[in-house]
Amino acid sequence: MATREKSGCPINLSLELLGDRWTLLIIRDMIFAGKRHFREFLQSDEGISSRTLAERLQTLQDEGILTRGDDPTHALKAIYRLTEAGIDLLPVLATLGAWGSKHRKAEDKLARIADELAAGGEPALERMKTALRTEHIG
Amino acid sequence: MATREKSGCPINLSLELLGDRWTLLIIRDMIFAGKRHFREFLQSDEGISSRTLAERLQTLQDEGILTRGDDPTHALKAIYRLTEAGIDLLPVLATLGAWGSKHRKAEDKLARIADELAAGGEPALERMKTALRTEHIG
DNA sequence: CTGGATCCCAATAGATACTG
DNA sequence: CAGTATCTATTGGGATCCAG
C-alpha cells in the first residue's frame, strides 16, 4: 500500500490496511467459509471484481496477513493461507458481525452464528483460532 | 448512502456502512476524544476533508448512528451525539485497536489504552458504555 | 466565528476482455 | 486457473467560497 502513515493511533493503523469495502470480506471468507483459491473469493455474494481482488490479495500478502503458496495437488492453483496476524482478526470480524446482526437486519442464520460467537466471549474465539491454526497443516 | 444491499451477511451489512477509511475514525473521536463539533473532527491527526466529513456525518445520521442537535450555549454550533447503536460500536473499535497495537507498530501510549480495554473484556467495555451514555445528558 | 457547499482534479474501483 | 489490460464511472482530497 505504501501510503505514508497518517497517525500512530492503533485504530488508524488498522484502518489504513483494513478500512475499505473488501479487505475484511476476504478475511471473512477465509475464516468462516474456508476459502483458499482465487475463484472461490470471486464467487462470493458481494461480487468483488478480479482486479480489486488481485490487488487486495497482494497487499495482504505484503503486509503479512496471508501467504500465497502453490497447491501441491494442482500445479495451476494458488493457495492462500492466513498467518497468525490474519487469524488474529477473528475478534474484529466477530464484533463487526455481532453489531451488524443487532443493528442492521441480517439474515437469520448468519446472524445466529455471529451472535453465538460474540456471546461465547474469549473462550469461543480461542477455540476457533486453534481450529484455524491446525487446519493449515493440510 | 442508499447503496442496495449486496448480501445479508451481518459482516457485510456492517461493512456497507462502516467499511471505509473515515467512518470509524469519526466514531473513535466521539468515543475516545469526546469530540462533538464539526471543527473538532476536522482537526484530527489524520486530516479528513470537510467535504468527506459532511457526507459521513449525514450518512451516520441517516443510519441512526448519531444525532445532530443545536448547542444550547452557542446558537451557531451543531452538536453531534452517539445513539445507542453508535455506542455499541465500542467493541469493534476496541478489537480493531488491539489488533493494530499488536500487529502494526502503534504509539505506545495509545496502544496501552487499546490493550487495556481489550484485556478488560466485557466488564471494561460495559463500564465505558455506561459512561458514554450518562455523558449525553449534558 | 461556524457548519457546510462547490469546483477541480487525481486516485480508485467496476465491467469486460484477454493472456501465460 | 490466476491473474492483466483497458476503458470508464465514481469517489475523495484540497482549496476556496459562502450563508447564518
CSV table of C-alpha atoms (C1' of nucleotides) in Angstrom, one decimal:
chain,number,residue,atom,x,y,z
A,1,MET,CA,0.0,0.0,0.0
A,2,ALA,CA,2.9,2.3,0.9
A,3,THR,CA,0.5,5.1,1.9
A,4,ARG,CA,2.5,7.1,4.4
A,5,GLU,CA,1.1,6.6,7.8
A,6,LYS,CA,-1.2,9.4,9.0
A,7,SER,CA,-1.1,8.8,12.7
A,8,GLY,CA,0.2,6.3,15.2
A,9,CYS,CA,-3.2,5.6,16.7
A,10,PRO,CA,-3.7,1.9,16.7
A,11,ILE,CA,-7.2,2.2,15.3
A,12,ASN,CA,-6.0,4.3,12.5
A,13,LEU,CA,-3.2,1.9,11.7
A,14,SER,CA,-5.7,-0.9,11.5
A,15,LEU,CA,-7.9,1.1,9.3
A,16,GLU,CA,-5.1,2.1,6.9
A,17,LEU,CA,-4.9,-1.6,6.0
A,18,LEU,CA,-8.4,-2.9,6.7
A,19,GLY,CA,-10.6,0.2,6.2
A,20,ASP,CA,-12.3,-0.5,2.9
A,21,ARG,CA,-15.2,-2.3,1.4
A,22,TRP,CA,-13.4,-5.6,0.5
A,23,THR,CA,-10.4,-6.5,2.7
A,24,LEU,CA,-12.3,-7.8,5.7
A,25,LEU,CA,-14.8,-9.7,3.4
A,26,ILE,CA,-11.8,-11.6,2.0
A,27,ILE,CA,-10.6,-12.5,5.5
A,28,ARG,CA,-14.2,-13.4,6.4
A,29,ASP,CA,-14.3,-15.9,3.5
A,30,MET,CA,-11.1,-17.4,4.6
A,31,ILE,CA,-12.1,-17.8,8.3
A,32,PHE,CA,-15.8,-18.7,8.0
A,33,ALA,CA,-16.1,-20.3,4.6
A,34,GLY,CA,-12.7,-21.9,4.4
A,35,LYS,CA,-12.0,-20.3,1.0
A,36,ARG,CA,-8.4,-20.7,-0.3
A,37,HIS,CA,-8.5,-20.1,-4.0
A,38,PHE,CA,-8.8,-17.0,-6.2
A,39,ARG,CA,-12.0,-18.3,-7.9
A,40,GLU,CA,-13.7,-19.0,-4.6
A,41,PHE,CA,-13.3,-15.4,-3.5
A,42,LEU,CA,-14.6,-14.2,-6.8
A,43,GLN,CA,-17.8,-16.2,-6.3
A,44,SER,CA,-18.8,-14.5,-3.0
A,45,ASP,CA,-22.3,-13.0,-2.9
A,46,GLU,CA,-21.0,-9.5,-2.8
A,47,GLY,CA,-19.3,-9.7,-6.2
A,48,ILE,CA,-15.7,-8.4,-5.9
A,49,SER,CA,-14.1,-7.8,-9.3
A,50,SER,CA,-11.0,-9.8,-10.2
A,51,ARG,CA,-8.9,-6.6,-10.4
A,52,THR,CA,-9.8,-5.5,-6.9
A,53,LEU,CA,-9.3,-9.0,-5.6
A,54,ALA,CA,-5.9,-9.4,-7.0
A,55,GLU,CA,-4.8,-6.1,-5.6
A,56,ARG,CA,-6.1,-6.8,-2.1
A,57,LEU,CA,-4.6,-10.3,-2.0
A,58,GLN,CA,-1.2,-8.8,-3.0
A,59,THR,CA,-1.4,-6.1,-0.3
A,60,LEU,CA,-2.5,-8.5,2.4
A,61,GLN,CA,0.5,-10.7,1.4
A,62,ASP,CA,2.9,-7.7,1.5
A,63,GLU,CA,1.6,-6.8,5.0
A,64,GLY,CA,1.9,-10.3,6.4
A,65,ILE,CA,-1.8,-11.1,6.8
A,66,LEU,CA,-1.7,-14.1,4.5
A,67,THR,CA,0.7,-16.2,2.4
A,68,ARG,CA,0.4,-17.4,-1.1
A,69,GLY,CA,1.6,-20.9,-2.0
A,70,ASP,CA,1.2,-23.5,-4.7
A,71,ASP,CA,-1.4,-26.1,-4.3
A,72,PRO,CA,0.6,-29.4,-4.2
A,73,THR,CA,-2.2,-31.3,-5.9
A,74,HIS,CA,-3.0,-28.9,-8.7
A,75,ALA,CA,0.0,-27.1,-10.1
A,76,LEU,CA,-2.1,-24.3,-11.5
A,77,LYS,CA,-3.8,-23.5,-8.3
A,78,ALA,CA,-2.5,-20.9,-6.0
A,79,ILE,CA,-3.5,-21.4,-2.4
A,80,TYR,CA,-3.9,-18.6,0.2
A,81,ARG,CA,-3.5,-19.1,3.9
A,82,LEU,CA,-3.9,-16.8,6.9
A,83,THR,CA,-0.9,-16.0,9.0
A,84,GLU,CA,-1.1,-15.6,12.8
A,85,ALA,CA,-1.8,-11.9,12.2
A,86,GLY,CA,-4.6,-12.8,9.9
A,87,ILE,CA,-6.1,-15.3,12.4
A,88,ASP,CA,-6.0,-12.6,15.0
A,89,LEU,CA,-8.5,-10.7,13.0
A,90,LEU,CA,-11.2,-13.1,14.2
A,91,PRO,CA,-12.3,-10.9,17.1
A,92,VAL,CA,-12.6,-7.9,14.8
A,93,LEU,CA,-14.9,-9.9,12.5
A,94,ALA,CA,-16.9,-11.3,15.4
A,95,THR,CA,-17.6,-7.8,16.9
A,96,LEU,CA,-18.4,-6.5,13.5
A,97,GLY,CA,-20.8,-9.4,12.8
A,98,ALA,CA,-22.4,-9.0,16.2
A,99,TRP,CA,-23.0,-5.3,15.6
A,100,GLY,CA,-24.4,-5.9,12.1
A,101,SER,CA,-26.7,-8.7,13.5
A,102,LYS,CA,-28.0,-6.4,16.2
A,103,HIS,CA,-28.3,-3.1,14.3
A,104,ARG,CA,-28.9,-3.9,10.7
A,105,LYS,CA,-31.4,-6.5,9.6
A,106,ALA,CA,-29.2,-9.5,8.8
A,107,GLU,CA,-30.0,-13.0,7.6
A,108,ASP,CA,-31.3,-15.0,10.5
A,109,LYS,CA,-29.0,-18.0,10.1
A,110,LEU,CA,-25.8,-15.9,9.7
A,111,ALA,CA,-26.9,-13.6,12.5
A,112,ARG,CA,-27.2,-16.5,14.9
A,113,ILE,CA,-23.6,-17.6,14.1
A,114,ALA,CA,-22.3,-14.1,14.7
A,115,ASP,CA,-24.3,-13.8,17.9
A,116,GLU,CA,-23.2,-17.1,19.3
A,117,LEU,CA,-19.6,-16.4,18.6
A,118,ALA,CA,-19.7,-13.0,20.2
A,119,ALA,CA,-21.7,-14.3,23.2
A,120,GLY,CA,-19.2,-17.1,23.7
A,121,GLY,CA,-16.6,-14.5,24.5
A,122,GLU,CA,-12.9,-15.1,24.7
A,123,PRO,CA,-13.1,-18.9,25.1
A,124,ALA,CA,-15.2,-19.3,22.0
A,125,LEU,CA,-12.8,-17.1,20.0
A,126,GLU,CA,-9.8,-19.0,21.2
A,127,ARG,CA,-11.3,-22.4,20.3
A,128,MET,CA,-12.0,-21.2,16.8
A,129,LYS,CA,-8.5,-19.7,16.4
A,130,THR,CA,-7.0,-23.1,17.4
A,131,ALA,CA,-9.1,-24.8,14.8
A,132,LEU,CA,-7.9,-22.4,12.1
A,133,ARG,CA,-4.3,-22.9,13.0
A,134,THR,CA,-4.4,-26.7,12.8
A,135,GLU,CA,-6.2,-26.6,9.6
A,136,HIS,CA,-3.1,-25.1,8.0
A,137,ILE,CA,-1.3,-28.3,8.1
A,138,GLY,CA,-3.3,-29.7,5.3
B,1,MET,CA,-25.8,6.0,1.1
B,2,ALA,CA,-28.7,4.1,-0.4
B,3,THR,CA,-26.3,1.5,-2.0
B,4,ARG,CA,-28.5,-1.5,-2.5
B,5,GLU,CA,-27.5,-4.3,-0.1
B,6,LYS,CA,-25.2,-6.9,-1.6
B,7,SER,CA,-25.8,-9.7,0.9
B,8,GLY,CA,-27.5,-10.4,4.2
B,9,CYS,CA,-24.3,-11.4,5.9
B,10,PRO,CA,-24.0,-9.4,9.1
B,11,ILE,CA,-20.3,-8.6,8.5
B,12,ASN,CA,-21.2,-7.4,5.0
B,13,LEU,CA,-24.0,-5.2,6.4
B,14,SER,CA,-21.7,-3.7,8.9
B,15,LEU,CA,-19.1,-3.1,6.2
B,16,GLU,CA,-21.5,-1.4,3.8
B,17,LEU,CA,-21.9,1.4,6.4
B,18,LEU,CA,-18.5,1.3,8.2
B,19,GLY,CA,-16.1,-0.1,5.6
B,20,ASP,CA,-14.2,2.9,4.6
B,21,ARG,CA,-11.2,5.0,5.6
B,22,TRP,CA,-13.0,7.6,7.7
B,23,THR,CA,-16.3,6.5,9.3
B,24,LEU,CA,-14.8,4.6,12.2
B,25,LEU,CA,-12.3,7.3,12.9
B,26,ILE,CA,-15.2,9.8,13.4
B,27,ILE,CA,-16.8,7.3,15.9
B,28,ARG,CA,-13.4,6.9,17.5
B,29,ASP,CA,-13.1,10.7,18.0
B,30,MET,CA,-16.6,10.8,19.6
B,31,ILE,CA,-15.9,7.9,21.9
B,32,PHE,CA,-12.3,8.3,22.9
B,33,ALA,CA,-11.7,12.0,22.5
B,34,GLY,CA,-15.2,13.3,23.3
B,35,LYS,CA,-15.5,15.3,20.1
B,36,ARG,CA,-18.9,16.8,19.3
B,37,HIS,CA,-18.4,19.6,16.8
B,38,PHE,CA,-17.6,19.7,13.1
B,39,ARG,CA,-14.4,21.7,13.5
B,40,GLU,CA,-13.1,19.3,16.1
B,41,PHE,CA,-13.4,16.3,13.7
B,42,LEU,CA,-11.7,18.4,11.1
B,43,GLN,CA,-8.7,18.8,13.3
B,44,SER,CA,-7.9,15.2,13.8
B,45,ASP,CA,-4.4,14.0,13.1
B,46,GLU,CA,-5.5,12.0,10.0
B,47,GLY,CA,-6.8,15.1,8.2
B,48,ILE,CA,-10.3,14.4,6.9
B,49,SER,CA,-11.6,16.9,4.3
B,50,SER,CA,-14.7,19.0,5.1
B,51,ARG,CA,-16.4,17.5,2.1
B,52,THR,CA,-15.9,13.9,3.2
B,53,LEU,CA,-16.7,14.8,6.9
B,54,ALA,CA,-20.0,16.4,6.0
B,55,GLU,CA,-21.0,13.5,3.8
B,56,ARG,CA,-20.1,10.9,6.5
B,57,LEU,CA,-21.9,12.8,9.3
B,58,GLN,CA,-25.0,12.9,7.2
B,59,THR,CA,-24.9,9.2,6.4
B,60,LEU,CA,-24.3,8.3,10.0
B,61,GLN,CA,-27.3,10.4,11.0
B,62,ASP,CA,-29.5,8.8,8.3
B,63,GLU,CA,-28.5,5.4,9.5
B,64,GLY,CA,-29.2,6.1,13.2
B,65,ILE,CA,-25.6,6.0,14.5
B,66,LEU,CA,-25.6,9.6,15.7
B,67,THR,CA,-27.9,12.6,16.1
B,68,ARG,CA,-27.4,16.2,15.2
B,69,GLY,CA,-28.7,18.9,17.6
B,70,ASP,CA,-28.1,22.6,18.3
B,71,ASP,CA,-25.7,23.5,21.0
B,72,PRO,CA,-27.8,25.3,23.7
B,73,THR,CA,-25.0,27.7,24.6
B,74,HIS,CA,-23.8,28.6,21.1
B,75,ALA,CA,-26.6,29.0,18.6
B,76,LEU,CA,-24.3,28.6,15.7
B,77,LYS,CA,-22.8,25.3,16.8
B,78,ALA,CA,-24.2,22.0,15.8
B,79,ILE,CA,-23.6,19.2,18.3
B,80,TYR,CA,-23.3,15.5,17.3
B,81,ARG,CA,-24.1,12.7,19.7
B,82,LEU,CA,-23.9,9.0,19.5
B,83,THR,CA,-27.0,6.9,19.6
B,84,GLU,CA,-27.2,3.5,21.4
B,85,ALA,CA,-26.2,1.9,18.0
B,86,GLY,CA,-23.2,4.2,17.9
B,87,ILE,CA,-22.1,3.4,21.4
B,88,ASP,CA,-22.4,-0.3,20.5
B,89,LEU,CA,-19.5,0.2,18.1
B,90,LEU,CA,-17.2,0.4,21.1
B,91,PRO,CA,-16.3,-3.3,21.0
B,92,VAL,CA,-15.5,-3.0,17.3
B,93,LEU,CA,-13.1,-0.1,17.9
B,94,ALA,CA,-11.6,-2.0,20.9
B,95,THR,CA,-10.8,-5.1,18.9
B,96,LEU,CA,-9.6,-3.0,16.0
B,97,GLY,CA,-7.3,-1.1,18.3
B,98,ALA,CA,-6.0,-4.2,20.0
B,99,TRP,CA,-5.1,-5.7,16.6
B,100,GLY,CA,-3.4,-2.6,15.4
B,101,SER,CA,-1.5,-2.4,18.7
B,102,LYS,CA,-0.3,-5.9,18.4
B,103,HIS,CA,0.4,-6.2,14.6
B,104,ARG,CA,1.3,-2.7,13.5
B,105,LYS,CA,3.7,-0.6,15.4
B,106,ALA,CA,1.5,1.8,17.2
B,107,GLU,CA,2.2,4.8,19.5
B,108,ASP,CA,3.0,3.4,23.0
B,109,LYS,CA,0.5,5.4,24.9
B,110,LEU,CA,-2.4,4.8,22.7
B,111,ALA,CA,-1.5,1.2,22.3
B,112,ARG,CA,-1.7,0.7,26.1
B,113,ILE,CA,-5.2,2.2,26.2
B,114,ALA,CA,-6.3,-0.2,23.4
B,115,ASP,CA,-4.7,-3.2,25.1
B,116,GLU,CA,-6.1,-2.5,28.5
B,117,LEU,CA,-9.6,-2.0,27.1
B,118,ALA,CA,-9.5,-5.2,25.1
B,119,ALA,CA,-7.9,-7.2,28.0
B,120,GLY,CA,-10.6,-5.9,30.4
B,121,GLY,CA,-13.1,-7.9,28.3
B,122,GLU,CA,-16.8,-7.5,28.6
B,123,PRO,CA,-16.9,-5.7,32.0
B,124,ALA,CA,-14.5,-3.0,30.9
B,125,LEU,CA,-16.5,-2.4,27.7
B,126,GLU,CA,-19.7,-2.2,29.7
B,127,ARG,CA,-18.3,0.3,32.2
B,128,MET,CA,-17.2,2.5,29.3
B,129,LYS,CA,-20.5,2.3,27.5
B,130,THR,CA,-22.3,3.4,30.7
B,131,ALA,CA,-20.0,6.3,31.0
B,132,LEU,CA,-20.8,7.3,27.4
B,133,ARG,CA,-24.5,7.1,28.0
B,134,THR,CA,-24.6,9.3,31.0
B,135,GLU,CA,-22.4,11.9,29.4
B,136,HIS,CA,-25.2,12.5,26.9
B,137,ILE,CA,-27.3,14.3,29.5
B,138,GLY,CA,-25.0,17.3,29.4
C,1,DC,C1',-16.7,32.8,14.1
C,2,DT,C1',-19.4,28.0,12.4
C,3,DG,C1',-21.2,24.2,9.5
C,4,DG,C1',-21.1,23.2,5.2
C,5,DA,C1',-21.2,23.7,-0.4
C,6,DT,C1',-18.7,24.0,-4.7
C,7,DC,C1',-15.3,23.2,-8.0
C,8,DC,C1',-11.4,20.9,-9.9
C,9,DC,C1',-8.5,17.1,-10.4
C,10,DA,C1',-6.2,12.7,-9.0
C,11,DA,C1',-6.9,8.2,-7.4
C,12,DT,C1',-10.0,4.2,-7.1
C,13,DA,C1',-13.0,0.6,-8.5
C,14,DG,C1',-16.2,-1.9,-11.7
C,15,DA,C1',-17.0,-4.4,-16.2
C,16,DT,C1',-15.4,-6.9,-19.7
C,17,DA,C1',-12.0,-9.0,-22.4
C,18,DC,C1',-7.9,-11.2,-22.7
C,19,DT,C1',-3.3,-14.0,-21.6
C,20,DG,C1',0.6,-17.3,-19.7
D,1,DC,C1',-6.8,-21.1,-13.1
D,2,DA,C1',-4.8,-16.9,-11.7
D,3,DG,C1',-4.4,-13.0,-12.8
D,4,DT,C1',-3.7,-8.3,-16.5
D,5,DA,C1',-5.2,-4.8,-19.8
D,6,DT,C1',-8.1,-1.3,-20.8
D,7,DC,C1',-11.6,1.7,-20.5
D,8,DT,C1',-15.0,4.1,-17.9
D,9,DA,C1',-17.7,5.7,-13.8
D,10,DT,C1',-17.4,7.1,-9.2
D,11,DT,C1',-15.1,8.7,-5.1
D,12,DG,C1',-12.3,11.6,-2.5
D,13,DG,C1',-8.8,15.2,-1.3
D,14,DG,C1',-7.6,20.2,-1.2
D,15,DA,C1',-8.7,24.7,-1.6
D,16,DT,C1',-11.9,28.0,-1.6
D,17,DC,C1',-16.2,30.1,-1.0
D,18,DC,C1',-20.5,31.3,1.4
D,19,DA,C1',-24.6,32.0,4.4
D,20,DG,C1',-26.1,32.4,9.3
